[in-house]
């Protein structure tokens, strides 16, 4: 597997957190591939010896500077992208949680171009992966 996660030998586990502060969600704008320029949940690759919960907390802290509360399981999703020849370019198995913001003001981490809170309705005007938009809408409905 290359260092930038392209053409992996097996799926890579990614962990994300849908962070709520009142009626807003925390999103990050990706600064590098895959998904460069897209808004997404703070999250990233699970490290060896790290639980998914530890990964979620670390990634939110690294990518936004925020601290989060209790984690609630949202779901597992596949993100698979193939090249023009049909070979798997990226394959991530994504484990997502929802949680509440505890402290910190969003500030983008090293691999992000931006980090901020949005109303869930704003996602229609952002560059967001459609399955993520579905997850955000599902979480918003559950909170009502």
mmCIF file of N, CA and C in Angstrom:
data_model
loop_
_atom_site.group_PDB
_atom_site.id
_atom_site.type_symbol
_atom_site.label_atom_id
_atom_site.label_comp_id
_atom_site.label_asym_id
_atom_site.label_seq_id
_atom_site.Cartn_x
_atom_site.Cartn_y
_atom_site.Cartn_z
ATOM 1 N N UNK A 1 0.852 -1.183 0.000
ATOM 2 C CA UNK A 1 0.000 0.000 0.000
ATOM 3 C C UNK A 1 0.888 1.232 0.000
ATOM 4 N N UNK A 2 0.533 2.207 -0.784
ATOM 5 C CA UNK A 2 1.313 3.435 -0.807
ATOM 6 C C UNK A 2 0.995 4.277 0.422
ATOM 7 N N UNK A 3 1.889 5.217 0.719
ATOM 8 C CA UNK A 3 1.729 6.022 1.926
ATOM 9 C C UNK A 3 0.517 6.939 1.876
ATOM 10 N N UNK A 4 0.006 7.263 0.665
ATOM 11 C CA UNK A 4 -1.144 8.157 0.608
ATOM 12 C C UNK A 4 -2.473 7.395 0.537
ATOM 13 N N UNK A 5 -2.428 6.107 0.785
ATOM 14 C CA UNK A 5 -3.619 5.255 0.904
ATOM 15 C C UNK A 5 -4.273 4.909 -0.418
ATOM 16 N N UNK A 6 -3.607 5.175 -1.519
ATOM 17 C CA UNK A 6 -4.148 4.770 -2.809
ATOM 18 C C UNK A 6 -3.752 3.330 -3.093
ATOM 19 N N UNK A 7 -4.598 2.659 -3.828
ATOM 20 C CA UNK A 7 -4.406 1.262 -4.212
ATOM 21 C C UNK A 7 -4.057 0.377 -3.009
ATOM 22 N N UNK A 8 -4.933 0.364 -2.004
ATOM 23 C CA UNK A 8 -4.643 -0.413 -0.794
ATOM 24 C C UNK A 8 -4.780 -1.919 -1.031
ATOM 25 N N UNK A 9 -4.089 -2.691 -0.200
ATOM 26 C CA UNK A 9 -4.188 -4.152 -0.257
ATOM 27 C C UNK A 9 -5.472 -4.632 0.411
ATOM 28 N N UNK A 10 -6.017 -3.817 1.293
ATOM 29 C CA UNK A 10 -7.267 -4.146 1.992
ATOM 30 C C UNK A 10 -7.944 -2.846 2.407
ATOM 31 N N UNK A 11 -9.221 -2.925 2.779
ATOM 32 C CA UNK A 11 -9.910 -1.697 3.220
ATOM 33 C C UNK A 11 -9.209 -1.060 4.425
ATOM 34 N N UNK A 12 -9.294 0.242 4.485
ATOM 35 C CA UNK A 12 -8.747 1.010 5.600
ATOM 36 C C UNK A 12 -9.918 1.463 6.458
ATOM 37 N N UNK A 13 -9.794 1.299 7.775
ATOM 38 C CA UNK A 13 -10.857 1.719 8.690
ATOM 39 C C UNK A 13 -10.701 3.215 8.968
ATOM 40 N N UNK A 14 -11.762 3.948 8.669
ATOM 41 C CA UNK A 14 -11.826 5.366 8.987
ATOM 42 C C UNK A 14 -12.932 5.586 9.999
ATOM 43 N N UNK A 15 -12.722 6.511 10.916
ATOM 44 C CA UNK A 15 -13.697 6.779 11.968
ATOM 45 C C UNK A 15 -14.043 8.261 11.932
ATOM 46 N N UNK A 16 -15.351 8.548 11.916
ATOM 47 C CA UNK A 16 -15.800 9.929 11.870
ATOM 48 C C UNK A 16 -16.758 10.250 12.996
ATOM 49 N N UNK A 17 -16.890 11.533 13.289
ATOM 50 C CA UNK A 17 -17.796 11.978 14.349
ATOM 51 C C UNK A 17 -18.663 13.125 13.844
ATOM 52 N N UNK A 18 -19.964 12.925 13.942
ATOM 53 C CA UNK A 18 -20.937 13.982 13.651
ATOM 54 C C UNK A 18 -21.143 14.724 14.963
ATOM 55 N N UNK A 19 -20.527 15.891 15.064
ATOM 56 C CA UNK A 19 -20.495 16.667 16.305
ATOM 57 C C UNK A 19 -21.569 17.749 16.254
ATOM 58 N N UNK A 20 -22.466 17.726 17.244
ATOM 59 C CA UNK A 20 -23.537 18.710 17.360
ATOM 60 C C UNK A 20 -23.195 19.749 18.423
ATOM 61 N N UNK A 21 -23.405 21.016 18.088
ATOM 62 C CA UNK A 21 -23.374 22.105 19.074
ATOM 63 C C UNK A 21 -24.699 22.826 18.899
ATOM 64 N N UNK A 22 -25.584 22.645 19.870
ATOM 65 C CA UNK A 22 -26.953 23.129 19.762
ATOM 66 C C UNK A 22 -27.565 22.532 18.494
ATOM 67 N N UNK A 23 -27.951 23.360 17.531
ATOM 68 C CA UNK A 23 -28.570 22.860 16.303
ATOM 69 C C UNK A 23 -27.633 22.921 15.109
ATOM 70 N N UNK A 24 -26.331 22.943 15.362
ATOM 71 C CA UNK A 24 -25.358 23.010 14.276
ATOM 72 C C UNK A 24 -24.426 21.804 14.314
ATOM 73 N N UNK A 25 -23.853 21.484 13.144
ATOM 74 C CA UNK A 25 -22.924 20.364 13.033
ATOM 75 C C UNK A 25 -21.540 20.878 12.647
ATOM 76 N N UNK A 26 -20.532 20.168 13.114
ATOM 77 C CA UNK A 26 -19.141 20.520 12.852
ATOM 78 C C UNK A 26 -18.657 19.783 11.606
ATOM 79 N N UNK A 27 -18.194 20.533 10.616
ATOM 80 C CA UNK A 27 -17.648 19.942 9.398
ATOM 81 C C UNK A 27 -16.252 20.481 9.145
ATOM 82 N N UNK A 28 -15.456 19.686 8.423
ATOM 83 C CA UNK A 28 -14.121 20.109 8.015
ATOM 84 C C UNK A 28 -14.047 20.073 6.496
ATOM 85 N N UNK A 29 -13.300 20.994 5.930
ATOM 86 C CA UNK A 29 -13.074 21.009 4.488
ATOM 87 C C UNK A 29 -11.717 20.356 4.239
ATOM 88 N N UNK A 30 -11.751 19.232 3.509
ATOM 89 C CA UNK A 30 -10.551 18.441 3.267
ATOM 90 C C UNK A 30 -9.545 19.207 2.418
ATOM 91 N N UNK A 31 -8.285 19.178 2.862
ATOM 92 C CA UNK A 31 -7.224 19.883 2.166
ATOM 93 C C UNK A 31 -6.360 18.997 1.296
ATOM 94 N N UNK A 32 -6.621 17.670 1.309
ATOM 95 C CA UNK A 32 -5.826 16.761 0.486
ATOM 96 C C UNK A 32 -6.676 15.551 0.092
ATOM 97 N N UNK A 33 -6.257 14.837 -0.938
ATOM 98 C CA UNK A 33 -7.026 13.664 -1.382
ATOM 99 C C UNK A 33 -7.033 12.567 -0.324
ATOM 100 N N UNK A 34 -7.998 11.691 -0.319
ATOM 101 C CA UNK A 34 -9.185 11.775 -1.171
ATOM 102 C C UNK A 34 -10.144 12.839 -0.632
ATOM 103 N N UNK A 35 -11.048 13.253 -1.427
ATOM 104 C CA UNK A 35 -12.096 14.213 -1.047
ATOM 105 C C UNK A 35 -11.567 15.634 -0.848
ATOM 106 N N UNK A 36 -10.435 15.966 -1.473
ATOM 107 C CA UNK A 36 -9.906 17.335 -1.380
ATOM 108 C C UNK A 36 -10.986 18.322 -1.815
ATOM 109 N N UNK A 37 -11.201 19.350 -1.007
ATOM 110 C CA UNK A 37 -12.181 20.379 -1.312
ATOM 111 C C UNK A 37 -13.599 20.062 -0.862
ATOM 112 N N UNK A 38 -13.832 18.844 -0.375
ATOM 113 C CA UNK A 38 -15.167 18.469 0.109
ATOM 114 C C UNK A 38 -15.272 18.730 1.603
ATOM 115 N N UNK A 39 -16.484 19.040 2.028
ATOM 116 C CA UNK A 39 -16.784 19.157 3.453
ATOM 117 C C UNK A 39 -17.155 17.774 3.958
ATOM 118 N N UNK A 40 -16.660 17.415 5.122
ATOM 119 C CA UNK A 40 -16.948 16.098 5.684
ATOM 120 C C UNK A 40 -16.905 16.150 7.202
ATOM 121 N N UNK A 41 -17.218 15.015 7.800
ATOM 122 C CA UNK A 41 -17.104 14.900 9.247
ATOM 123 C C UNK A 41 -15.638 14.888 9.623
ATOM 124 N N UNK A 42 -15.297 15.438 10.775
ATOM 125 C CA UNK A 42 -13.937 15.239 11.247
ATOM 126 C C UNK A 42 -13.735 13.745 11.476
ATOM 127 N N UNK A 43 -12.616 13.247 11.036
ATOM 128 C CA UNK A 43 -12.342 11.828 11.200
ATOM 129 C C UNK A 43 -11.147 11.415 10.386
ATOM 130 N N UNK A 44 -10.745 10.172 10.575
ATOM 131 C CA UNK A 44 -9.586 9.677 9.851
ATOM 132 C C UNK A 44 -9.303 8.244 10.196
ATOM 133 N N UNK A 45 -8.119 7.809 9.807
ATOM 134 C CA UNK A 45 -7.727 6.417 9.933
ATOM 135 C C UNK A 45 -7.465 5.969 11.360
ATOM 136 N N UNK A 46 -7.978 4.783 11.641
ATOM 137 C CA UNK A 46 -7.741 4.155 12.938
ATOM 138 C C UNK A 46 -6.297 3.666 12.990
ATOM 139 N N UNK A 47 -5.633 3.897 14.112
ATOM 140 C CA UNK A 47 -4.255 3.450 14.299
ATOM 141 C C UNK A 47 -4.239 2.120 15.037
ATOM 142 N N UNK A 48 -3.199 1.345 14.802
ATOM 143 C CA UNK A 48 -3.035 0.058 15.458
ATOM 144 C C UNK A 48 -3.061 0.228 16.978
ATOM 145 N N UNK A 49 -3.881 -0.575 17.666
ATOM 146 C CA UNK A 49 -3.985 -0.517 19.120
ATOM 147 C C UNK A 49 -4.947 0.533 19.636
ATOM 148 N N UNK A 50 -5.620 1.231 18.742
ATOM 149 C CA UNK A 50 -6.528 2.308 19.111
ATOM 150 C C UNK A 50 -7.967 1.844 18.884
ATOM 151 N N UNK A 51 -8.834 2.061 19.866
ATOM 152 C CA UNK A 51 -10.248 1.724 19.690
ATOM 153 C C UNK A 51 -10.896 2.739 18.747
ATOM 154 N N UNK A 52 -12.054 2.386 18.182
ATOM 155 C CA UNK A 52 -12.738 3.342 17.308
ATOM 156 C C UNK A 52 -13.136 4.596 18.078
ATOM 157 N N UNK A 53 -13.499 4.437 19.351
ATOM 158 C CA UNK A 53 -13.851 5.604 20.158
ATOM 159 C C UNK A 53 -12.647 6.517 20.362
ATOM 160 N N UNK A 54 -11.485 5.920 20.633
ATOM 161 C CA UNK A 54 -10.269 6.721 20.791
ATOM 162 C C UNK A 54 -9.923 7.434 19.481
ATOM 163 N N UNK A 55 -10.116 6.732 18.363
ATOM 164 C CA UNK A 55 -9.851 7.337 17.060
ATOM 165 C C UNK A 55 -10.743 8.547 16.838
ATOM 166 N N UNK A 56 -12.039 8.411 17.126
ATOM 167 C CA UNK A 56 -12.974 9.524 16.935
ATOM 168 C C UNK A 56 -12.541 10.750 17.744
ATOM 169 N N UNK A 57 -12.217 10.552 19.002
ATOM 170 C CA UNK A 57 -11.810 11.676 19.855
ATOM 171 C C UNK A 57 -10.521 12.325 19.363
ATOM 172 N N UNK A 58 -9.529 11.489 19.013
ATOM 173 C CA UNK A 58 -8.249 12.013 18.539
ATOM 174 C C UNK A 58 -8.427 12.802 17.243
ATOM 175 N N UNK A 59 -9.187 12.223 16.313
ATOM 176 C CA UNK A 59 -9.361 12.881 15.016
ATOM 177 C C UNK A 59 -10.099 14.218 15.142
ATOM 178 N N UNK A 60 -11.144 14.275 15.961
ATOM 179 C CA UNK A 60 -11.851 15.547 16.161
ATOM 180 C C UNK A 60 -10.892 16.577 16.754
ATOM 181 N N UNK A 61 -10.109 16.164 17.725
ATOM 182 C CA UNK A 61 -9.158 17.082 18.365
ATOM 183 C C UNK A 61 -8.110 17.561 17.349
ATOM 184 N N UNK A 62 -7.533 16.618 16.573
ATOM 185 C CA UNK A 62 -6.486 16.980 15.614
ATOM 186 C C UNK A 62 -7.015 17.848 14.475
ATOM 187 N N UNK A 63 -8.214 17.555 13.994
ATOM 188 C CA UNK A 63 -8.728 18.250 12.818
ATOM 189 C C UNK A 63 -9.464 19.542 13.128
ATOM 190 N N UNK A 64 -9.909 19.717 14.381
ATOM 191 C CA UNK A 64 -10.708 20.908 14.697
ATOM 192 C C UNK A 64 -10.299 21.619 15.979
ATOM 193 N N UNK A 65 -9.569 20.951 16.859
ATOM 194 C CA UNK A 65 -9.228 21.535 18.155
ATOM 195 C C UNK A 65 -10.343 21.452 19.169
ATOM 196 N N UNK A 66 -11.438 20.766 18.834
ATOM 197 C CA UNK A 66 -12.595 20.662 19.733
ATOM 198 C C UNK A 66 -12.574 19.364 20.534
ATOM 199 N N UNK A 67 -13.212 19.407 21.682
ATOM 200 C CA UNK A 67 -13.400 18.221 22.525
ATOM 201 C C UNK A 67 -14.864 17.811 22.440
ATOM 202 N N UNK A 68 -15.107 16.501 22.524
ATOM 203 C CA UNK A 68 -16.458 15.969 22.344
ATOM 204 C C UNK A 68 -16.893 15.132 23.534
ATOM 205 N N UNK A 69 -18.206 14.891 23.608
ATOM 206 C CA UNK A 69 -18.798 14.136 24.703
ATOM 207 C C UNK A 69 -18.979 12.665 24.378
ATOM 208 N N UNK A 70 -20.014 12.080 24.964
ATOM 209 C CA UNK A 70 -20.313 10.662 24.792
ATOM 210 C C UNK A 70 -20.575 10.338 23.320
ATOM 211 N N UNK A 71 -20.028 9.219 22.866
ATOM 212 C CA UNK A 71 -20.198 8.800 21.473
ATOM 213 C C UNK A 71 -21.389 7.863 21.341
ATOM 214 N N UNK A 72 -22.210 8.096 20.306
ATOM 215 C CA UNK A 72 -23.358 7.242 20.000
ATOM 216 C C UNK A 72 -23.172 6.711 18.583
ATOM 217 N N UNK A 73 -23.255 5.404 18.421
ATOM 218 C CA UNK A 73 -23.019 4.769 17.126
ATOM 219 C C UNK A 73 -24.045 5.230 16.095
ATOM 220 N N UNK A 74 -23.572 5.611 14.911
ATOM 221 C CA UNK A 74 -24.448 6.013 13.809
ATOM 222 C C UNK A 74 -24.555 4.923 12.747
ATOM 223 N N UNK A 75 -23.422 4.366 12.341
ATOM 224 C CA UNK A 75 -23.462 3.349 11.304
ATOM 225 C C UNK A 75 -22.095 3.078 10.705
ATOM 226 N N UNK A 76 -22.078 2.089 9.804
ATOM 227 C CA UNK A 76 -20.867 1.726 9.076
ATOM 228 C C UNK A 76 -21.164 1.901 7.591
ATOM 229 N N UNK A 77 -20.246 2.533 6.873
ATOM 230 C CA UNK A 77 -20.441 2.858 5.468
ATOM 231 C C UNK A 77 -19.184 2.526 4.692
ATOM 232 N N UNK A 78 -19.345 2.180 3.419
ATOM 233 C CA UNK A 78 -18.205 1.914 2.545
ATOM 234 C C UNK A 78 -17.998 3.077 1.596
ATOM 235 N N UNK A 79 -16.757 3.480 1.433
ATOM 236 C CA UNK A 79 -16.377 4.487 0.440
ATOM 237 C C UNK A 79 -15.339 3.824 -0.459
ATOM 238 N N UNK A 80 -15.771 3.452 -1.658
ATOM 239 C CA UNK A 80 -14.903 2.753 -2.602
ATOM 240 C C UNK A 80 -14.850 3.568 -3.885
ATOM 241 N N UNK A 81 -13.645 3.858 -4.331
ATOM 242 C CA UNK A 81 -13.457 4.591 -5.579
ATOM 243 C C UNK A 81 -12.518 3.781 -6.464
ATOM 244 N N UNK A 82 -12.906 3.623 -7.727
ATOM 245 C CA UNK A 82 -12.089 2.874 -8.686
ATOM 246 C C UNK A 82 -11.479 3.829 -9.709
ATOM 247 N N UNK A 83 -10.319 3.425 -10.248
ATOM 248 C CA UNK A 83 -9.697 4.216 -11.304
ATOM 249 C C UNK A 83 -10.348 3.875 -12.644
ATOM 250 N N UNK A 84 -9.880 4.482 -13.703
ATOM 251 C CA UNK A 84 -10.474 4.279 -15.029
ATOM 252 C C UNK A 84 -10.384 2.830 -15.505
ATOM 253 N N UNK A 85 -9.410 2.085 -15.010
ATOM 254 C CA UNK A 85 -9.247 0.677 -15.388
ATOM 255 C C UNK A 85 -10.083 -0.253 -14.510
ATOM 256 N N UNK A 86 -10.768 0.308 -13.521
ATOM 257 C CA UNK A 86 -11.598 -0.499 -12.635
ATOM 258 C C UNK A 86 -10.894 -1.004 -11.396
ATOM 259 N N UNK A 87 -9.623 -0.679 -11.226
ATOM 260 C CA UNK A 87 -8.866 -1.099 -10.041
ATOM 261 C C UNK A 87 -9.233 -0.196 -8.861
ATOM 262 N N UNK A 88 -9.297 -0.765 -7.674
ATOM 263 C CA UNK A 88 -9.668 0.008 -6.485
ATOM 264 C C UNK A 88 -8.577 1.029 -6.170
ATOM 265 N N UNK A 89 -8.956 2.299 -6.256
ATOM 266 C CA UNK A 89 -8.055 3.407 -5.951
ATOM 267 C C UNK A 89 -8.068 3.698 -4.451
ATOM 268 N N UNK A 90 -9.270 3.769 -3.884
ATOM 269 C CA UNK A 90 -9.468 3.967 -2.445
ATOM 270 C C UNK A 90 -10.540 3.001 -1.974
ATOM 271 N N UNK A 91 -10.373 2.479 -0.752
ATOM 272 C CA UNK A 91 -11.437 1.696 -0.117
ATOM 273 C C UNK A 91 -11.349 1.935 1.386
ATOM 274 N N UNK A 92 -12.336 2.684 1.872
ATOM 275 C CA UNK A 92 -12.430 2.977 3.298
ATOM 276 C C UNK A 92 -13.704 2.353 3.852
ATOM 277 N N UNK A 93 -13.594 1.706 4.982
ATOM 278 C CA UNK A 93 -14.755 1.285 5.754
ATOM 279 C C UNK A 93 -14.891 2.336 6.848
ATOM 280 N N UNK A 94 -15.991 3.070 6.817
ATOM 281 C CA UNK A 94 -16.180 4.219 7.696
ATOM 282 C C UNK A 94 -17.121 3.885 8.844
ATOM 283 N N UNK A 95 -16.639 4.085 10.053
ATOM 284 C CA UNK A 95 -17.429 3.887 11.266
ATOM 285 C C UNK A 95 -17.745 5.279 11.802
ATOM 286 N N UNK A 96 -19.028 5.627 11.813
ATOM 287 C CA UNK A 96 -19.415 6.973 12.225
ATOM 288 C C UNK A 96 -20.190 6.970 13.537
ATOM 289 N N UNK A 97 -19.904 7.988 14.342
ATOM 290 C CA UNK A 97 -20.575 8.228 15.607
ATOM 291 C C UNK A 97 -21.203 9.612 15.571
ATOM 292 N N UNK A 98 -22.181 9.839 16.443
ATOM 293 C CA UNK A 98 -22.647 11.204 16.689
ATOM 294 C C UNK A 98 -22.339 11.516 18.137
ATOM 295 N N UNK A 99 -22.142 12.784 18.394
ATOM 296 C CA UNK A 99 -21.742 13.220 19.725
ATOM 297 C C UNK A 99 -22.078 14.698 19.871
ATOM 298 N N UNK A 100 -21.856 15.207 21.056
ATOM 299 C CA UNK A 100 -22.081 16.620 21.326
ATOM 300 C C UNK A 100 -20.754 17.310 21.582
ATOM 301 N N UNK A 101 -20.663 18.542 21.112
ATOM 302 C CA UNK A 101 -19.513 19.392 21.345
ATOM 303 C C UNK A 101 -19.416 19.684 22.836
ATOM 304 N N UNK A 102 -18.199 19.684 23.364
ATOM 305 C CA UNK A 102 -17.967 20.007 24.773
ATOM 306 C C UNK A 102 -17.211 21.328 24.909
ATOM 307 N N UNK A 103 -16.140 21.491 24.127
ATOM 308 C CA UNK A 103 -15.345 22.712 24.249
ATOM 309 C C UNK A 103 -14.472 22.909 23.015
ATOM 310 N N UNK A 104 -13.944 24.139 22.919
ATOM 311 C CA UNK A 104 -13.031 24.487 21.839
ATOM 312 C C UNK A 104 -13.756 25.153 20.682
ATOM 313 N N UNK A 105 -13.058 26.052 20.032
ATOM 314 C CA UNK A 105 -13.594 26.691 18.829
ATOM 315 C C UNK A 105 -12.897 26.075 17.627
ATOM 316 N N UNK A 106 -13.655 25.748 16.583
ATOM 317 C CA UNK A 106 -13.073 25.055 15.435
ATOM 318 C C UNK A 106 -11.919 25.824 14.789
ATOM 319 N N UNK A 107 -10.858 25.101 14.568
ATOM 320 C CA UNK A 107 -9.688 25.612 13.876
ATOM 321 C C UNK A 107 -9.148 24.458 13.039
ATOM 322 N N UNK A 108 -8.956 24.654 11.725
ATOM 323 C CA UNK A 108 -8.559 23.527 10.887
ATOM 324 C C UNK A 108 -7.190 22.966 11.260
ATOM 325 N N UNK A 109 -7.104 21.642 11.221
ATOM 326 C CA UNK A 109 -5.847 20.958 11.477
ATOM 327 C C UNK A 109 -4.938 20.992 10.263
ATOM 328 N N UNK A 110 -3.871 20.229 10.338
ATOM 329 C CA UNK A 110 -2.835 20.217 9.310
ATOM 330 C C UNK A 110 -3.351 19.799 7.928
ATOM 331 N N UNK A 111 -4.283 18.850 7.869
ATOM 332 C CA UNK A 111 -4.768 18.356 6.588
ATOM 333 C C UNK A 111 -6.079 18.959 6.127
ATOM 334 N N UNK A 112 -6.565 19.974 6.830
ATOM 335 C CA UNK A 112 -7.863 20.574 6.513
ATOM 336 C C UNK A 112 -7.687 22.029 6.096
ATOM 337 N N UNK A 113 -8.574 22.471 5.210
ATOM 338 C CA UNK A 113 -8.552 23.867 4.779
ATOM 339 C C UNK A 113 -9.463 24.747 5.638
ATOM 340 N N UNK A 114 -10.439 24.135 6.316
ATOM 341 C CA UNK A 114 -11.381 24.906 7.115
ATOM 342 C C UNK A 114 -12.075 23.960 8.089
ATOM 343 N N UNK A 115 -12.609 24.499 9.153
ATOM 344 C CA UNK A 115 -13.405 23.749 10.128
ATOM 345 C C UNK A 115 -14.377 24.733 10.753
ATOM 346 N N UNK A 116 -15.677 24.381 10.705
ATOM 347 C CA UNK A 116 -16.669 25.278 11.307
ATOM 348 C C UNK A 116 -18.006 24.575 11.477
ATOM 349 N N UNK A 117 -18.871 25.232 12.227
ATOM 350 C CA UNK A 117 -20.219 24.723 12.462
ATOM 351 C C UNK A 117 -21.170 25.259 11.397
ATOM 352 N N UNK A 118 -22.114 24.401 10.979
ATOM 353 C CA UNK A 118 -23.136 24.746 9.996
ATOM 354 C C UNK A 118 -24.486 24.251 10.481
ATOM 355 N N UNK A 119 -25.547 24.895 10.019
ATOM 356 C CA UNK A 119 -26.870 24.314 10.232
ATOM 357 C C UNK A 119 -26.983 23.135 9.269
ATOM 358 N N UNK A 120 -27.694 22.076 9.651
ATOM 359 C CA UNK A 120 -27.839 20.929 8.747
ATOM 360 C C UNK A 120 -28.413 21.317 7.385
ATOM 361 N N UNK A 121 -29.258 22.332 7.333
ATOM 362 C CA UNK A 121 -29.827 22.773 6.067
ATOM 363 C C UNK A 121 -28.802 23.361 5.110
ATOM 364 N N UNK A 122 -27.663 23.798 5.627
ATOM 365 C CA UNK A 122 -26.634 24.406 4.790
ATOM 366 C C UNK A 122 -25.907 23.389 3.917
ATOM 367 N N UNK A 123 -26.031 22.106 4.221
ATOM 368 C CA UNK A 123 -25.281 21.113 3.455
ATOM 369 C C UNK A 123 -25.678 21.080 1.986
ATOM 370 N N UNK A 124 -26.883 21.528 1.687
ATOM 371 C CA UNK A 124 -27.322 21.530 0.281
ATOM 372 C C UNK A 124 -26.489 22.488 -0.555
ATOM 373 N N UNK A 125 -25.859 23.470 0.064
ATOM 374 C CA UNK A 125 -25.047 24.450 -0.649
ATOM 375 C C UNK A 125 -23.549 24.167 -0.546
ATOM 376 N N UNK A 126 -23.190 23.060 0.103
ATOM 377 C CA UNK A 126 -21.778 22.706 0.288
ATOM 378 C C UNK A 126 -21.420 21.511 -0.584
ATOM 379 N N UNK A 127 -20.147 21.360 -0.859
ATOM 380 C CA UNK A 127 -19.646 20.189 -1.573
ATOM 381 C C UNK A 127 -19.525 19.060 -0.547
ATOM 382 N N UNK A 128 -20.593 18.232 -0.445
ATOM 383 C CA UNK A 128 -20.673 17.148 0.547
ATOM 384 C C UNK A 128 -20.995 15.847 -0.181
ATOM 385 N N UNK A 129 -20.290 14.777 0.172
ATOM 386 C CA UNK A 129 -20.557 13.439 -0.355
ATOM 387 C C UNK A 129 -22.006 13.082 -0.028
ATOM 388 N N UNK A 130 -22.787 12.657 -1.019
ATOM 389 C CA UNK A 130 -24.222 12.430 -0.826
ATOM 390 C C UNK A 130 -24.537 11.453 0.308
ATOM 391 N N UNK A 131 -23.812 10.327 0.456
ATOM 392 C CA UNK A 131 -24.095 9.465 1.614
ATOM 393 C C UNK A 131 -23.909 10.183 2.953
ATOM 394 N N UNK A 132 -22.970 11.118 3.034
ATOM 395 C CA UNK A 132 -22.807 11.896 4.264
ATOM 396 C C UNK A 132 -24.009 12.806 4.477
ATOM 397 N N UNK A 133 -24.498 13.420 3.410
ATOM 398 C CA UNK A 133 -25.689 14.266 3.541
ATOM 399 C C UNK A 133 -26.851 13.452 4.097
ATOM 400 N N UNK A 134 -26.991 12.207 3.652
ATOM 401 C CA UNK A 134 -28.046 11.327 4.173
ATOM 402 C C UNK A 134 -27.863 11.065 5.664
ATOM 403 N N UNK A 135 -26.629 10.829 6.084
ATOM 404 C CA UNK A 135 -26.333 10.572 7.503
ATOM 405 C C UNK A 135 -26.666 11.802 8.344
ATOM 406 N N UNK A 136 -26.317 12.975 7.852
ATOM 407 C CA UNK A 136 -26.608 14.215 8.584
ATOM 408 C C UNK A 136 -28.118 14.398 8.735
ATOM 409 N N UNK A 137 -28.850 14.177 7.653
ATOM 410 C CA UNK A 137 -30.312 14.310 7.725
ATOM 411 C C UNK A 137 -30.916 13.290 8.702
ATOM 412 N N UNK A 138 -30.403 12.049 8.667
ATOM 413 C CA UNK A 138 -30.898 11.011 9.580
ATOM 414 C C UNK A 138 -30.656 11.416 11.041
ATOM 415 N N UNK A 139 -29.459 11.898 11.330
ATOM 416 C CA UNK A 139 -29.112 12.302 12.698
ATOM 417 C C UNK A 139 -29.981 13.484 13.133
ATOM 418 N N UNK A 140 -30.209 14.446 12.227
ATOM 419 C CA UNK A 140 -31.029 15.613 12.560
ATOM 420 C C UNK A 140 -32.457 15.182 12.890
ATOM 421 N N UNK A 141 -33.007 14.223 12.123
ATOM 422 C CA UNK A 141 -34.360 13.724 12.405
ATOM 423 C C UNK A 141 -34.413 13.036 13.770
ATOM 424 N N UNK A 142 -33.388 12.272 14.093
ATOM 425 C CA UNK A 142 -33.365 11.564 15.388
ATOM 426 C C UNK A 142 -33.303 12.530 16.560
ATOM 427 N N UNK A 143 -32.706 13.677 16.366
ATOM 428 C CA UNK A 143 -32.562 14.649 17.451
ATOM 429 C C UNK A 143 -33.842 15.400 17.736
ATOM 430 N N UNK A 144 -34.787 15.401 16.820
ATOM 431 C CA UNK A 144 -36.039 16.164 17.006
ATOM 432 C C UNK A 144 -37.020 15.415 17.865
#
